Tab-separated table of N, CA, C and O in Angstrom:
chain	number	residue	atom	x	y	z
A	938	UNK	N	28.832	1.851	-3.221
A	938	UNK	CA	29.619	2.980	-3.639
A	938	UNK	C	30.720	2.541	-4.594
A	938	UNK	O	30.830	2.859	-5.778
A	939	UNK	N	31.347	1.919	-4.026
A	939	UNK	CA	32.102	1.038	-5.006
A	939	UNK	C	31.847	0.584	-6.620
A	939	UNK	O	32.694	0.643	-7.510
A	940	UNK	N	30.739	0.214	-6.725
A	940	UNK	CA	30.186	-0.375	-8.195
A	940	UNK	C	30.055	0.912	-8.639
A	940	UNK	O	30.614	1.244	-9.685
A	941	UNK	N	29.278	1.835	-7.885
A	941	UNK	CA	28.462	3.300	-8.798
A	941	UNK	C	30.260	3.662	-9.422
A	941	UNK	O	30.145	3.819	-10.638
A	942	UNK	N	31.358	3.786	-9.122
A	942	UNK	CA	32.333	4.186	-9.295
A	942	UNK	C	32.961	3.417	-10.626
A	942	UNK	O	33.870	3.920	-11.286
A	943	UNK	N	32.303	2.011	-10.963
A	943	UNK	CA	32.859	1.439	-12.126
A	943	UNK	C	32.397	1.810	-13.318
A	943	UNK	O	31.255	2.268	-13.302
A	944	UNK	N	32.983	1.746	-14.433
A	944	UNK	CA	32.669	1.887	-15.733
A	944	UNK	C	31.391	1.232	-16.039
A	944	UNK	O	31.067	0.132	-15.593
A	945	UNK	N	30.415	2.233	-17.115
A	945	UNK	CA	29.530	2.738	-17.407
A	945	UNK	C	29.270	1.298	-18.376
A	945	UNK	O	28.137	0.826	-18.459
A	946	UNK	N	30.263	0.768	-18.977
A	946	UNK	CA	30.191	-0.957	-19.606
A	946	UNK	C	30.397	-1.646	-18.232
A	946	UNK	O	30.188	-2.845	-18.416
A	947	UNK	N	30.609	-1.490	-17.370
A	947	UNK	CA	30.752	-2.944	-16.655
A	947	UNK	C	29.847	-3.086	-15.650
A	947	UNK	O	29.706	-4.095	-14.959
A	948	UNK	N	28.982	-1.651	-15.540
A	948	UNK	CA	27.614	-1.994	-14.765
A	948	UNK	C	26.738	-2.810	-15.561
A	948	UNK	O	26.259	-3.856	-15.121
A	949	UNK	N	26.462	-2.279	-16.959
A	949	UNK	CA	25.986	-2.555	-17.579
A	949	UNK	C	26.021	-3.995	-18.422
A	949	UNK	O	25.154	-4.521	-19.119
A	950	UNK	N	27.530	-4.470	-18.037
A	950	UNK	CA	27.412	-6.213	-18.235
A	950	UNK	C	26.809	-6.244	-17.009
A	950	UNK	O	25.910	-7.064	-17.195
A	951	UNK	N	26.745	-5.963	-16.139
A	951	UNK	CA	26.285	-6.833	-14.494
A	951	UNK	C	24.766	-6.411	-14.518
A	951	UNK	O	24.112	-7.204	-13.841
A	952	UNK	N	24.214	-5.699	-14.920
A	952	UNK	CA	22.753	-4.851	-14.898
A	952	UNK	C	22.377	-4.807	-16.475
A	952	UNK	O	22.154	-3.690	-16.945
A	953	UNK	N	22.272	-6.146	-17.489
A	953	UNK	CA	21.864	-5.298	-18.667
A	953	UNK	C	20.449	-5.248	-18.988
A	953	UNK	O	19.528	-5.636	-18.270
A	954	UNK	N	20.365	-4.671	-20.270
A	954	UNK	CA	19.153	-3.464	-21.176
A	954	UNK	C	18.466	-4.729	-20.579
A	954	UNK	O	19.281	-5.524	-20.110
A	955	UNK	N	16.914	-5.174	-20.468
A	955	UNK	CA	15.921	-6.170	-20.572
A	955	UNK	C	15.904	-7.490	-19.941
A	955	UNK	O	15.331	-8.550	-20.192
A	956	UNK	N	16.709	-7.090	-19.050
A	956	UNK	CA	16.387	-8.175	-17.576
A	956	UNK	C	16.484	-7.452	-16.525
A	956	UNK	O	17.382	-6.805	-15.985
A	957	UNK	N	14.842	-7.786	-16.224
A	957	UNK	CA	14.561	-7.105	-15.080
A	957	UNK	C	15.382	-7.492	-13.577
A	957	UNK	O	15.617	-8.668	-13.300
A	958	UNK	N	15.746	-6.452	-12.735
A	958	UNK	CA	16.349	-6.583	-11.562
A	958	UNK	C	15.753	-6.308	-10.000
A	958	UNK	O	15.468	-5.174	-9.615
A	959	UNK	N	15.614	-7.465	-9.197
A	959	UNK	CA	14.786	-7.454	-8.066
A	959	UNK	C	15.649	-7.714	-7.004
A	959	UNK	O	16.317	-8.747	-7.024
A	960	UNK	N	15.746	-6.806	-5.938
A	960	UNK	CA	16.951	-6.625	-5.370
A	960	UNK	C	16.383	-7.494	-3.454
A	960	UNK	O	15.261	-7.375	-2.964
A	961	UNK	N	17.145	-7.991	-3.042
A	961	UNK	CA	16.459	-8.849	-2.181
A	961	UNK	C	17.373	-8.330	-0.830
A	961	UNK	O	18.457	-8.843	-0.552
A	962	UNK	N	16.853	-7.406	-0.169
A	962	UNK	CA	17.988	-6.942	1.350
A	962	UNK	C	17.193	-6.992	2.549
A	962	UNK	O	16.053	-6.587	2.780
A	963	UNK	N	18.467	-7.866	3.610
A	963	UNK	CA	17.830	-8.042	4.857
A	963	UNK	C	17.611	-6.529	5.752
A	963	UNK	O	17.692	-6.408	6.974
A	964	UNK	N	17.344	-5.565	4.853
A	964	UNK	CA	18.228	-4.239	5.545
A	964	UNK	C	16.975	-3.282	4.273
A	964	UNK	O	16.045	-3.678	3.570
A	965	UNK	N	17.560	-2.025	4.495
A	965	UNK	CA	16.852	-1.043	3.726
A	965	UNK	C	17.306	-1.184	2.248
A	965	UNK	O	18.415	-1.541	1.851
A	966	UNK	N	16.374	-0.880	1.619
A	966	UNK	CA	16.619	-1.362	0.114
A	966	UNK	C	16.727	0.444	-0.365
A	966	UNK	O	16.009	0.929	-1.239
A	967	UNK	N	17.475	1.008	0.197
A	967	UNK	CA	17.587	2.323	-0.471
A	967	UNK	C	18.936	2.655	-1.788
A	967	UNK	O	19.181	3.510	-2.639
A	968	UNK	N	19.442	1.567	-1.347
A	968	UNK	CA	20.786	1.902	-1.774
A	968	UNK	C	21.033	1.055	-3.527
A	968	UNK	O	21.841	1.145	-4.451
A	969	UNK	N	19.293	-0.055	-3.078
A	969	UNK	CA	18.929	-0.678	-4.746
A	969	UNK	C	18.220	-0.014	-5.362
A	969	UNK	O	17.672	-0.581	-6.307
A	970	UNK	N	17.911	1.401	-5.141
A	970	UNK	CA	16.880	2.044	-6.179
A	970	UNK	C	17.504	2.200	-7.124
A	970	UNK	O	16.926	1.970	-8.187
A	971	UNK	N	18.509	2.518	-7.157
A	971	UNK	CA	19.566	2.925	-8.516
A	971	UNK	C	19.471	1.790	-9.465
A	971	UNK	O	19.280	1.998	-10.663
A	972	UNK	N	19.601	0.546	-8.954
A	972	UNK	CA	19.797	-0.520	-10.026
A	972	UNK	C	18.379	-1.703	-10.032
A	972	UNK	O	18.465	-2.621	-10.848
A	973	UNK	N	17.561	-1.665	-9.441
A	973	UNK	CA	16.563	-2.650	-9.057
A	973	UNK	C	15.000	-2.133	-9.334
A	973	UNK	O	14.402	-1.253	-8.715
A	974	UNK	N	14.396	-3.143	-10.724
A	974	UNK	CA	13.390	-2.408	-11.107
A	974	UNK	C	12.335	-3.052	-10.157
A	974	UNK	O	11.205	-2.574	-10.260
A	975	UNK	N	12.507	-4.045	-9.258
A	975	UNK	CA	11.341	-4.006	-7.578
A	975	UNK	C	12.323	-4.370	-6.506
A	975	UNK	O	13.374	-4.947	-6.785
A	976	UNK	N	12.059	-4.107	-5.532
A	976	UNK	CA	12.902	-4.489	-4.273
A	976	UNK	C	12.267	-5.281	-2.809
A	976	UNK	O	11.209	-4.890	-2.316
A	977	UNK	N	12.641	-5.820	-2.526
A	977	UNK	CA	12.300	-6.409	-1.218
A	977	UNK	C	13.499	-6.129	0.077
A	977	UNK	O	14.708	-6.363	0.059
A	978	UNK	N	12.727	-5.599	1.063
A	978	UNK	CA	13.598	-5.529	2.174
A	978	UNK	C	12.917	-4.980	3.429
A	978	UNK	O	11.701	-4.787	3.421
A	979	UNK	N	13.709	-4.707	4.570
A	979	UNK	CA	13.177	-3.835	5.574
A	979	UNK	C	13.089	-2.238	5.558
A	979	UNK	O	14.087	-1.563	5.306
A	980	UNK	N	12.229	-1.844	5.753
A	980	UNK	CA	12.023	-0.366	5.742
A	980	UNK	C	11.285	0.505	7.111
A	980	UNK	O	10.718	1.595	7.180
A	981	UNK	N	11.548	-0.373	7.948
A	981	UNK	CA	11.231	-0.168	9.650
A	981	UNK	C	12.140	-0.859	10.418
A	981	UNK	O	12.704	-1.824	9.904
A	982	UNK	N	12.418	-0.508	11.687
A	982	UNK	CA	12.872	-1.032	12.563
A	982	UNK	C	12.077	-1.127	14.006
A	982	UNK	O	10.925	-0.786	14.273
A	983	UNK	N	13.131	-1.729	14.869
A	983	UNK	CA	12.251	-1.754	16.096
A	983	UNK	C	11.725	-3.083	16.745
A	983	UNK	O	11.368	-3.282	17.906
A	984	UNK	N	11.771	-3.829	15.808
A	984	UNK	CA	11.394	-5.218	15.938
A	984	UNK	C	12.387	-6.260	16.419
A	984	UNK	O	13.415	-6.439	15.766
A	985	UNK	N	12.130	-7.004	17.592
A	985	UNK	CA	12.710	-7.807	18.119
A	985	UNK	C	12.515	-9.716	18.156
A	985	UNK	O	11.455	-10.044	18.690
A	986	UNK	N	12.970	-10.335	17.902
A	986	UNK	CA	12.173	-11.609	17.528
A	986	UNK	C	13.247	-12.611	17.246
A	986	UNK	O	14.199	-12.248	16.555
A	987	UNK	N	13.190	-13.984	17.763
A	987	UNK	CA	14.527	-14.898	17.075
A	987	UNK	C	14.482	-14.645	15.238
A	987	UNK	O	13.362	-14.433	14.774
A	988	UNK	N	15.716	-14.674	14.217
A	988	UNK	CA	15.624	-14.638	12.970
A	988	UNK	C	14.963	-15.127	12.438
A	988	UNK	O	14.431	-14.357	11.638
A	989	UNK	N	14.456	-16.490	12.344
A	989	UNK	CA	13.189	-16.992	11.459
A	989	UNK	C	11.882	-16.410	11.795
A	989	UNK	O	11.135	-16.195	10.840
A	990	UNK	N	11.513	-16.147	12.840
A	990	UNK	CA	10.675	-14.577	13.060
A	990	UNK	C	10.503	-13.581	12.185
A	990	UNK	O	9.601	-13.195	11.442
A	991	UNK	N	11.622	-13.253	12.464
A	991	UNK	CA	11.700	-11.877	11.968
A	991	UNK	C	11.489	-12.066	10.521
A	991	UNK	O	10.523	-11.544	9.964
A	992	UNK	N	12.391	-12.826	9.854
A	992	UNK	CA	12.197	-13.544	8.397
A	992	UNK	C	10.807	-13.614	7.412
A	992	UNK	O	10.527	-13.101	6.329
A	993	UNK	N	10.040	-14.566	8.403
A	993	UNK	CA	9.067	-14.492	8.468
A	993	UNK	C	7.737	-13.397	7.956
A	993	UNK	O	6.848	-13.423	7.105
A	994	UNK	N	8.403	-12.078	9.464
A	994	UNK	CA	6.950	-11.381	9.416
A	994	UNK	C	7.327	-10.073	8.408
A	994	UNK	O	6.483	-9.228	8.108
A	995	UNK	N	8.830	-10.037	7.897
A	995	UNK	CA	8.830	-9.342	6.543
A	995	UNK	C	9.297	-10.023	5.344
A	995	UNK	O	10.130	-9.922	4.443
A	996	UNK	N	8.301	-10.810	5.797
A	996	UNK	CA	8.127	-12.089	3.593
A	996	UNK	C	9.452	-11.958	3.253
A	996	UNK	O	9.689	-11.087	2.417
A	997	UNK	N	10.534	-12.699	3.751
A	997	UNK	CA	11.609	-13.360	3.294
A	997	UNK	C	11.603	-14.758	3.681
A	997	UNK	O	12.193	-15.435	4.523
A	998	UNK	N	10.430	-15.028	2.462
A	998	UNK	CA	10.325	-16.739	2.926
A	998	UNK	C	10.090	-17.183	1.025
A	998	UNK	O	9.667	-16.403	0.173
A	999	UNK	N	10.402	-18.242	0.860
A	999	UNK	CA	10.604	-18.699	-0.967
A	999	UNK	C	9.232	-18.056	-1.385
A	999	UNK	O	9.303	-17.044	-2.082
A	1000	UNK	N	7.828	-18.592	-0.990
A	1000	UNK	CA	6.613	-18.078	-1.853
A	1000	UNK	C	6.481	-16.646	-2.060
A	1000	UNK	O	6.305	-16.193	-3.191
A	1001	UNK	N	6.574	-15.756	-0.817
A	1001	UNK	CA	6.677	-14.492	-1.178
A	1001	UNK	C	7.383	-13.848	-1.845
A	1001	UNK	O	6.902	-12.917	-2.490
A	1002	UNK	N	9.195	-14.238	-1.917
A	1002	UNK	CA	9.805	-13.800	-2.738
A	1002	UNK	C	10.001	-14.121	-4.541
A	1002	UNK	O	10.408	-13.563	-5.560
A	1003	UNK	N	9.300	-15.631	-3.997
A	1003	UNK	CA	8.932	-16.455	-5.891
A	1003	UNK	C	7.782	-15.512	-6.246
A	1003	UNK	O	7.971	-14.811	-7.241
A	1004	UNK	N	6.618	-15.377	-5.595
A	1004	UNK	CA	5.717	-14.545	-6.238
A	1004	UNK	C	5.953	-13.318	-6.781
A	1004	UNK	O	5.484	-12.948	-7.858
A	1005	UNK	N	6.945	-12.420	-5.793
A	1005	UNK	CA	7.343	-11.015	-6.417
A	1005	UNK	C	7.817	-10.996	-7.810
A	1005	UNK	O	7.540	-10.328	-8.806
A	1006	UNK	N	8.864	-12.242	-7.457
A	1006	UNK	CA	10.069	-12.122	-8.699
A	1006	UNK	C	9.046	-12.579	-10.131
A	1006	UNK	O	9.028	-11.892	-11.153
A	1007	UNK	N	8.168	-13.957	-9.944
A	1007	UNK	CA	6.925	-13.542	-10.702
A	1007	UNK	C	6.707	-12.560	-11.572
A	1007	UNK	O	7.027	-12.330	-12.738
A	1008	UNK	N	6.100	-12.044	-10.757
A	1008	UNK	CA	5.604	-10.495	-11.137
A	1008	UNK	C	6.051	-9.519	-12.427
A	1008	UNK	O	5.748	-9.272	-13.595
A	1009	UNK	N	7.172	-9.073	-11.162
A	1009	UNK	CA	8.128	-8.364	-11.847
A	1009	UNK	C	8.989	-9.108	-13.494
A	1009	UNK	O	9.594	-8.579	-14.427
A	1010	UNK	N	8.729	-10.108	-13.259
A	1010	UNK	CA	9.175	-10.902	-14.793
A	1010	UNK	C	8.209	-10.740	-15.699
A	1010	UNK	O	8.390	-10.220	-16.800
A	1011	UNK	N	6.734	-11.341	-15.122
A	1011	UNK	CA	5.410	-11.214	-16.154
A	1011	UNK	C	5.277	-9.660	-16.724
A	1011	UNK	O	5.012	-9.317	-17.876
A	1012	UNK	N	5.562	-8.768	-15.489
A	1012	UNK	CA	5.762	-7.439	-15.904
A	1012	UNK	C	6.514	-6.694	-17.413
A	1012	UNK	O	6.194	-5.778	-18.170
A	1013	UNK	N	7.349	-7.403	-17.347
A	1013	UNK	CA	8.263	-6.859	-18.215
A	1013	UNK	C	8.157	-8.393	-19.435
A	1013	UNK	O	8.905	-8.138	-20.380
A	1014	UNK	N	7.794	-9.137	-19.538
A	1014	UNK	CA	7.961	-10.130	-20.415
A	1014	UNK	C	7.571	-9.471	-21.848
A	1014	UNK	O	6.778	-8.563	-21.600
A	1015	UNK	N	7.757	-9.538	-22.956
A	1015	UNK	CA	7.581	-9.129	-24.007
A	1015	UNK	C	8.150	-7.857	-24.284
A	1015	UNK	O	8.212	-7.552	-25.475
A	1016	UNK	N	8.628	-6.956	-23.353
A	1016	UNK	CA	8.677	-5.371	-23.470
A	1016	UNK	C	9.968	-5.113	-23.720
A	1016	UNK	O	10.576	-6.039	-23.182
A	1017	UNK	N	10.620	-4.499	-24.150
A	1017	UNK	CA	11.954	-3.773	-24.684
A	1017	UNK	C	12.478	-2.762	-23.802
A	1017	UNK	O	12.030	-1.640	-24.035
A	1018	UNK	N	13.531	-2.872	-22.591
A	1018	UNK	CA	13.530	-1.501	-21.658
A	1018	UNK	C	15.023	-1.737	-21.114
A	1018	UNK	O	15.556	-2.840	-20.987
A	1019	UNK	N	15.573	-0.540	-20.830
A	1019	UNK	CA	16.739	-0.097	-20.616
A	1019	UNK	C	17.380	-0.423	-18.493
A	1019	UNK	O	17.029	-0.253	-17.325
A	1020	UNK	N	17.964	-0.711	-18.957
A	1020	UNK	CA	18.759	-1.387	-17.743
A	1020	UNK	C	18.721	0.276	-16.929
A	1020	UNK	O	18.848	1.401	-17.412
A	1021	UNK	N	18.518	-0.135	-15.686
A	1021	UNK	CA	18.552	1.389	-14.947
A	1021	UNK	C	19.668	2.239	-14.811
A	1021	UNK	O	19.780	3.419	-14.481
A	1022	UNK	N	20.800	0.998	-15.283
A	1022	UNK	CA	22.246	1.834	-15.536
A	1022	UNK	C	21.953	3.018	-16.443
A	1022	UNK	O	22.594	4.067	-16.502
A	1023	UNK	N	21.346	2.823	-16.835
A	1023	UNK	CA	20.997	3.866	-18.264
A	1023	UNK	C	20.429	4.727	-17.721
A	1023	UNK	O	19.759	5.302	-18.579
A	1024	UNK	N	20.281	5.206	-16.707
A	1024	UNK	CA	19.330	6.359	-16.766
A	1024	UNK	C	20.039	7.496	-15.681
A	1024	UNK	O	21.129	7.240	-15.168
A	1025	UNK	N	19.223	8.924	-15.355
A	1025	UNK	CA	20.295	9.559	-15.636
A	1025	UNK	C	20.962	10.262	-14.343
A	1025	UNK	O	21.513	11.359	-14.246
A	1026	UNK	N	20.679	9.072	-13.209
A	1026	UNK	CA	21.438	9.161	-11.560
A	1026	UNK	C	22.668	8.554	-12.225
A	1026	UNK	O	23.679	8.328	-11.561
């Protein structure tokens, strides 16, 4: 809430035009849709387990998260596109 409240340049140094943004939360990733062009996080609960468990069985481990971020880079490599600050939430 805080950031959404800063100037429209200073998201936009922190979020700019053509680097893609992959938002990484031990928690619900609702609150990165605004700024994060893929996200990783929890989106269930209920689950009980020591932390490297839990870690674990929702891919917050280096390969899964290197592969995403991957992705989402090869995705956008060559392409010209506007930082999500830019758009019109």
């Amino acid at each position: 809430e805080l950031f959404d409240k800063q100037s429209h340049a200073y998201r936009l140094s922190v979020f700019p035009d053509n680097v893609p943004v992959m938002s990484i939360e031990a928690s619900g990733t609702h609150g990165w849709k605004k700024y994060a062009h893929a996200s990783h996080g929890v989106e269930t609960f209920g689950l009980s387990a020591p932390g490297p468990a839990i870690f674990e069985h929702f891919g917050f481990t280096v390969p899964v998260l290197s592969a995403k971020a991957a992705k989402l880079v090869a995705f956008y490599k060559g392409k010209s596109f506007l930082s999500l600050v830019n758009t019109a939430w």
